């Protein structure tokens, strides 16, 4: 059974149909990449799934339940983790406190007033940091971290609620090519170990074609292709939206 | 009310609206470009009235009056430019609230300078040469000068509008209002732009003040009244929008005029005197507008300003050294009654300082970790104080119950107001909290039957053994210690972390299941509750409570205390409150010009300790640590 099923999702901004009748599914444990040129509707699609935007029409079924229009925090409580395009951590907290915060929330302990947070879920937080390779930095203020490390901490935060689905909006944006592959390899390994499904958007085709189990392609708000790496690579329509029809170069070709 | 009376009131409202517009538009322009909320703007307006008075009386005649008004605008403009160059330029990079502190210090300095130059008496200028008469409107006499005011407001609006739309300067101002970093990246000299906008804003305030010279006497209390009105107008109209400022000025002036026009109305079951509701009405308009249109009538969501202030360090549990220091201070405080045998004043000072500590710590709780910059914390102080005092007056309850009720009343009020306040952020939240504080103030001021009006409630003395100063001092000390430690405990607990998480990144906090609004709402209410303790203690310490003690200046005092100590540290508000309350109690006794002295001290601190006292010490500490 699919973890996430998108049915005829649409969203209009003014006169622009940002997302137009998009449908797709993600199976349990699947690593699904959503690609498309700028303005294709990837972020809009993403923000509807994670609760930041309300769709005009269509269904977003998570584990069989329609989550369209729920608040971001409600969706998180159902078991959806996420990372941001521009990594966001709590700048006034240390690395481990960032992870502890998510664990505290997951354990419904936000409205506790007495026991100090510092001791709560510490082992579990260290464990999560260990998995993303950030255990050494546990005590550092998170605002001092290099960007690549912030992304790793974000991943640890996203895993804190033991999600069944992870949404990653351009997880490698702003990272050096070497770091990119390391991060995605790390995500892939964690996902395989835990059987989490991942939906991610990505601009780096290297990353997409090397790691994704399946790829969906959006262009001008519509889903134009859905398949494995090989079929997407050979898809004429995908080539057209990325490179044009090639007529411009026809004469110059050797 | 007849139609003619109604129409007449409406005309009256329009002439008042012009005055409001002149203060508000400058404030709005300055905020748009420099992101500084110039609290001293009301002071510039006040200066305008005084300077114009001098021109009109010493030179006299049409030249002295009309020429004087123009000259006043220019002089106040120059004063504004000087303020920007000498002071504000040094604090643009400081945290936003520090800029507030600097402009508040100016309010104090300018007020005392005015007192020194012109003396404490109200000064009424001559009537306008050429416009002394009145014309008949629907059978009533409307002064020609009022008609002139009705015209001049929209006229200036038009001139401003076209110069902003058509000139290069106007384009720069509009561009800087949208994204000032971009403007400076395009090679525009920001220093010149900021100075000229500040001068323009100041000149408009001076002009507005000068125009009042023929209507109202120059008065030393004008500065805070004017700035309060201007805040409301700017927020209702939308920050940075000059048309919005005029629109809002008209709406507010009209609502007030209509309230006065309606007068006393008998509803059968109760009579309401609407002319007494003007104060409340103004702030109710603002509250309603902010709830329906959070950025004002013609405002847009604020441009994102990349934070230039240093982000905060993670909070740490107290180090042994700090704990030891705390213990020493506590022991000294416990021994204070012994030391005070020779000078009983010490205990009075001690009680004042401790009450200030509770007040400032509770404000810091929402300002620092919550990121909610409340400009109306006095409301909860007042609710606590009046809650306790009224229970004693009307129900003769014992002090223990009154002191218990104080935080509960304040909690209730904070719960109600906080629900609205947390829906906004930044400057708009600050202004809404200010509005609520004004409503509380106006309520106790105008509900004479219950609260005694401006006389307040008297005879709220503590029963034996608390009537002895040292016993009451110890009670205050215990409650202060409990309050401060409780808030500190909350900050280290999950709730405090969630509050900070919501401040650091709303998006991220919501994405891990935190209901940021609800957490901040509860935080707001808790802060109000603890603040109520301070209010209750204050009422019994002074034996009385009056509207004056919960006025806007108390809210500002709280801000000053928190910023003085350092907003980014947990000990900051304690140190800030102690220093401020001590300064206020001691400096005040030394000189007639205590405001100016206090202002200068604040300015010195702002320029020398931009991180607050505790912040400065801890960075010194860290630097010496690195060296050794």
Short mmCIF file of C-alpha atoms in Angstrom, two decimals, chain B residues 243-444:
data_model
loop_
_atom_site.label_atom_id
_atom_site.label_comp_id
_atom_site.label_asym_id
_atom_site.label_seq_id
_atom_site.Cartn_x
_atom_site.Cartn_y
_atom_site.Cartn_z
CA UNK B 243 -1.99 58.38 2.76
CA UNK B 244 -2.77 55.77 5.39
CA UNK B 245 -1.56 58.17 8.06
CA UNK B 246 -4.01 60.85 6.90
CA UNK B 247 -6.85 58.38 6.60
CA UNK B 248 -6.19 57.05 10.08
CA UNK B 249 -5.87 60.56 11.50
CA UNK B 250 -9.28 61.43 10.08
CA UNK B 251 -10.91 58.25 11.34
CA UNK B 252 -9.56 58.64 14.85
CA UNK B 253 -10.27 62.34 15.10
CA UNK B 254 -13.81 61.74 13.82
CA UNK B 255 -14.49 58.92 16.23
CA UNK B 256 -13.36 61.15 19.07
CA UNK B 257 -15.40 64.09 17.80
CA UNK B 258 -18.49 61.94 17.48
CA UNK B 259 -17.98 60.57 21.00
CA UNK B 260 -17.89 64.12 22.32
CA UNK B 261 -20.86 65.05 20.16
CA UNK B 262 -23.01 62.19 21.43
CA UNK B 263 -22.35 63.13 25.03
CA UNK B 264 -24.42 61.45 27.73
CA UNK B 265 -26.83 58.80 26.54
CA UNK B 266 -29.38 57.10 28.71
CA UNK B 267 -29.85 53.47 27.70
CA UNK B 268 -32.53 52.89 30.29
CA UNK B 269 -30.59 50.41 32.36
CA UNK B 270 -27.47 52.58 32.46
CA UNK B 271 -26.20 55.97 31.33
CA UNK B 272 -22.99 56.20 29.38
CA UNK B 273 -21.06 59.41 29.02
CA UNK B 274 -19.54 59.02 25.58
CA UNK B 275 -17.47 62.17 25.83
CA UNK B 276 -15.46 60.40 28.51
CA UNK B 277 -14.85 57.44 26.24
CA UNK B 278 -12.59 59.31 23.83
CA UNK B 279 -9.40 57.78 25.27
CA UNK B 280 -10.75 54.27 25.10
CA UNK B 281 -12.32 54.86 21.68
CA UNK B 282 -9.04 55.77 20.04
CA UNK B 283 -7.37 52.60 21.20
CA UNK B 284 -10.38 50.44 20.50
CA UNK B 285 -10.27 51.63 16.88
CA UNK B 286 -6.64 50.58 16.75
CA UNK B 287 -7.27 47.20 18.33
CA UNK B 288 -10.08 46.46 15.89
CA UNK B 289 -8.06 47.55 12.87
CA UNK B 290 -5.06 45.49 13.90
CA UNK B 291 -7.15 42.40 14.37
CA UNK B 292 -8.91 42.77 11.01
CA UNK B 293 -5.95 44.16 9.07
CA UNK B 294 -2.78 43.24 10.96
CA UNK B 295 -0.60 45.67 8.98
CA UNK B 296 -2.89 48.67 9.19
CA UNK B 297 -5.39 50.05 6.70
CA UNK B 298 -2.96 50.79 3.87
CA UNK B 299 0.13 49.04 5.18
CA UNK B 300 1.88 46.05 3.72
CA UNK B 301 3.55 43.22 5.57
CA UNK B 302 6.88 44.48 6.76
CA UNK B 303 9.83 43.87 4.52
CA UNK B 304 12.03 41.21 5.97
CA UNK B 305 14.99 42.89 7.64
CA UNK B 306 17.95 40.64 7.93
CA UNK B 307 18.89 40.71 11.54
CA UNK B 308 22.02 42.72 12.08
CA UNK B 309 22.20 42.08 15.77
CA UNK B 310 24.29 39.24 17.14
CA UNK B 311 22.14 36.17 17.62
CA UNK B 312 21.72 34.98 21.11
CA UNK B 313 23.93 32.42 22.82
CA UNK B 314 22.36 29.23 24.13
CA UNK B 315 21.20 29.67 27.71
CA UNK B 316 23.26 27.83 30.27
CA UNK B 317 22.50 26.81 33.80
CA UNK B 318 24.12 29.20 36.27
CA UNK B 319 27.82 28.59 36.76
CA UNK B 320 29.03 28.01 40.33
CA UNK B 321 30.48 31.54 40.41
CA UNK B 322 27.11 33.06 39.50
CA UNK B 323 25.28 30.87 42.00
CA UNK B 324 27.72 31.94 44.71
CA UNK B 325 27.25 35.58 43.73
CA UNK B 326 23.49 35.12 43.87
CA UNK B 327 23.74 33.62 47.34
CA UNK B 328 25.94 36.50 48.55
CA UNK B 329 23.51 39.07 47.16
CA UNK B 330 20.63 37.27 48.82
CA UNK B 331 22.40 37.24 52.19
CA UNK B 332 23.15 40.95 51.87
CA UNK B 333 19.51 41.62 51.00
CA UNK B 334 18.37 39.58 54.01
CA UNK B 335 20.66 41.61 56.25
CA UNK B 336 19.50 44.92 54.80
CA UNK B 337 17.03 45.59 57.66
CA UNK B 338 19.98 45.51 60.09
CA UNK B 339 21.97 47.95 57.97
CA UNK B 340 18.93 50.14 57.56
CA UNK B 341 18.55 50.93 61.24
CA UNK B 342 20.45 54.17 60.77
CA UNK B 343 18.86 55.10 57.44
CA UNK B 344 15.28 53.91 57.11
CA UNK B 345 15.19 55.20 53.56
CA UNK B 346 17.28 52.21 52.53
CA UNK B 347 14.33 49.87 53.12
CA UNK B 348 11.98 52.00 51.01
CA UNK B 349 14.57 51.92 48.25
CA UNK B 350 14.95 48.17 48.73
CA UNK B 351 11.20 47.60 48.33
CA UNK B 352 11.12 49.80 45.21
CA UNK B 353 14.04 47.94 43.69
CA UNK B 354 12.55 44.51 44.42
CA UNK B 355 9.21 45.47 42.89
CA UNK B 356 11.06 46.77 39.86
CA UNK B 357 12.94 43.47 39.66
CA UNK B 358 9.71 41.46 39.54
CA UNK B 359 8.28 43.88 36.97
CA UNK B 360 11.34 43.76 34.71
CA UNK B 361 11.91 40.02 35.01
CA UNK B 362 8.36 39.27 34.01
CA UNK B 363 8.65 41.64 31.05
CA UNK B 364 11.93 40.05 30.02
CA UNK B 365 10.26 36.64 30.07
CA UNK B 366 8.19 37.56 27.02
CA UNK B 367 10.54 40.11 25.47
CA UNK B 368 13.70 38.04 25.51
CA UNK B 369 12.92 34.33 25.24
CA UNK B 370 9.46 35.02 23.76
CA UNK B 371 10.57 37.70 21.33
CA UNK B 372 7.37 39.65 22.04
CA UNK B 373 8.26 43.28 22.59
CA UNK B 374 5.47 44.46 24.85
CA UNK B 375 5.04 48.21 25.13
CA UNK B 376 2.24 47.88 27.59
CA UNK B 377 3.47 45.80 30.48
CA UNK B 378 2.15 48.46 32.86
CA UNK B 379 -1.33 47.10 32.13
CA UNK B 380 -0.68 43.96 34.18
CA UNK B 381 1.07 45.94 36.89
CA UNK B 382 -2.01 48.13 37.02
CA UNK B 383 -4.46 45.21 37.00
CA UNK B 384 -2.56 43.65 39.90
CA UNK B 385 -2.35 46.88 41.86
CA UNK B 386 -5.94 47.92 41.28
CA UNK B 387 -7.18 44.37 41.75
CA UNK B 388 -5.63 44.27 45.21
CA UNK B 389 -6.49 47.84 46.17
CA UNK B 390 -10.13 47.63 45.09
CA UNK B 391 -10.65 44.38 46.98
CA UNK B 392 -9.38 46.10 50.09
CA UNK B 393 -11.45 49.23 49.48
CA UNK B 394 -14.78 47.63 48.61
CA UNK B 395 -14.69 44.22 50.28
CA UNK B 396 -12.15 44.89 53.03
CA UNK B 397 -10.38 41.62 52.32
CA UNK B 398 -7.18 40.85 54.27
CA UNK B 399 -3.85 41.64 52.63
CA UNK B 400 -3.01 37.98 52.04
CA UNK B 401 -6.05 37.43 49.85
CA UNK B 402 -5.57 40.76 48.06
CA UNK B 403 -1.97 39.85 47.26
CA UNK B 404 -3.12 36.48 45.98
CA UNK B 405 -5.84 38.06 43.87
CA UNK B 406 -3.44 40.55 42.27
CA UNK B 407 -1.63 38.03 40.05
CA UNK B 408 -4.91 36.30 39.23
CA UNK B 409 -6.54 39.50 38.00
CA UNK B 410 -3.42 40.31 35.98
CA UNK B 411 -3.39 36.76 34.60
CA UNK B 412 -6.97 37.12 33.44
CA UNK B 413 -6.21 40.42 31.73
CA UNK B 414 -3.07 39.07 30.09
CA UNK B 415 -4.97 36.02 28.89
CA UNK B 416 -7.55 38.25 27.23
CA UNK B 417 -5.16 40.80 25.70
CA UNK B 418 -2.52 38.19 24.88
CA UNK B 419 -4.94 36.27 22.69
CA UNK B 420 -5.03 39.23 20.32
CA UNK B 421 -1.41 40.26 20.75
CA UNK B 422 0.20 36.96 19.76
CA UNK B 423 -1.57 37.13 16.41
CA UNK B 424 0.78 39.97 15.49
CA UNK B 425 4.50 40.38 15.66
CA UNK B 426 7.21 42.99 15.79
CA UNK B 427 6.22 46.64 15.90
CA UNK B 428 2.56 45.85 15.48
CA UNK B 429 2.55 43.63 18.53
CA UNK B 430 4.33 46.38 20.45
CA UNK B 431 1.69 48.92 19.46
CA UNK B 432 -1.25 46.63 20.22
CA UNK B 433 0.10 45.92 23.70
CA UNK B 434 0.48 49.66 24.15
CA UNK B 435 -3.12 50.10 23.09
CA UNK B 436 -4.34 47.58 25.65
CA UNK B 437 -2.32 49.29 28.37
CA UNK B 438 -3.92 52.60 27.43
CA UNK B 439 -7.36 51.00 27.61
CA UNK B 440 -6.66 49.76 31.13
CA UNK B 441 -5.36 53.18 32.05
CA UNK B 442 -8.33 54.99 30.55
CA UNK B 443 -10.69 52.59 32.28
CA UNK B 444 -9.32 53.24 35.76
#
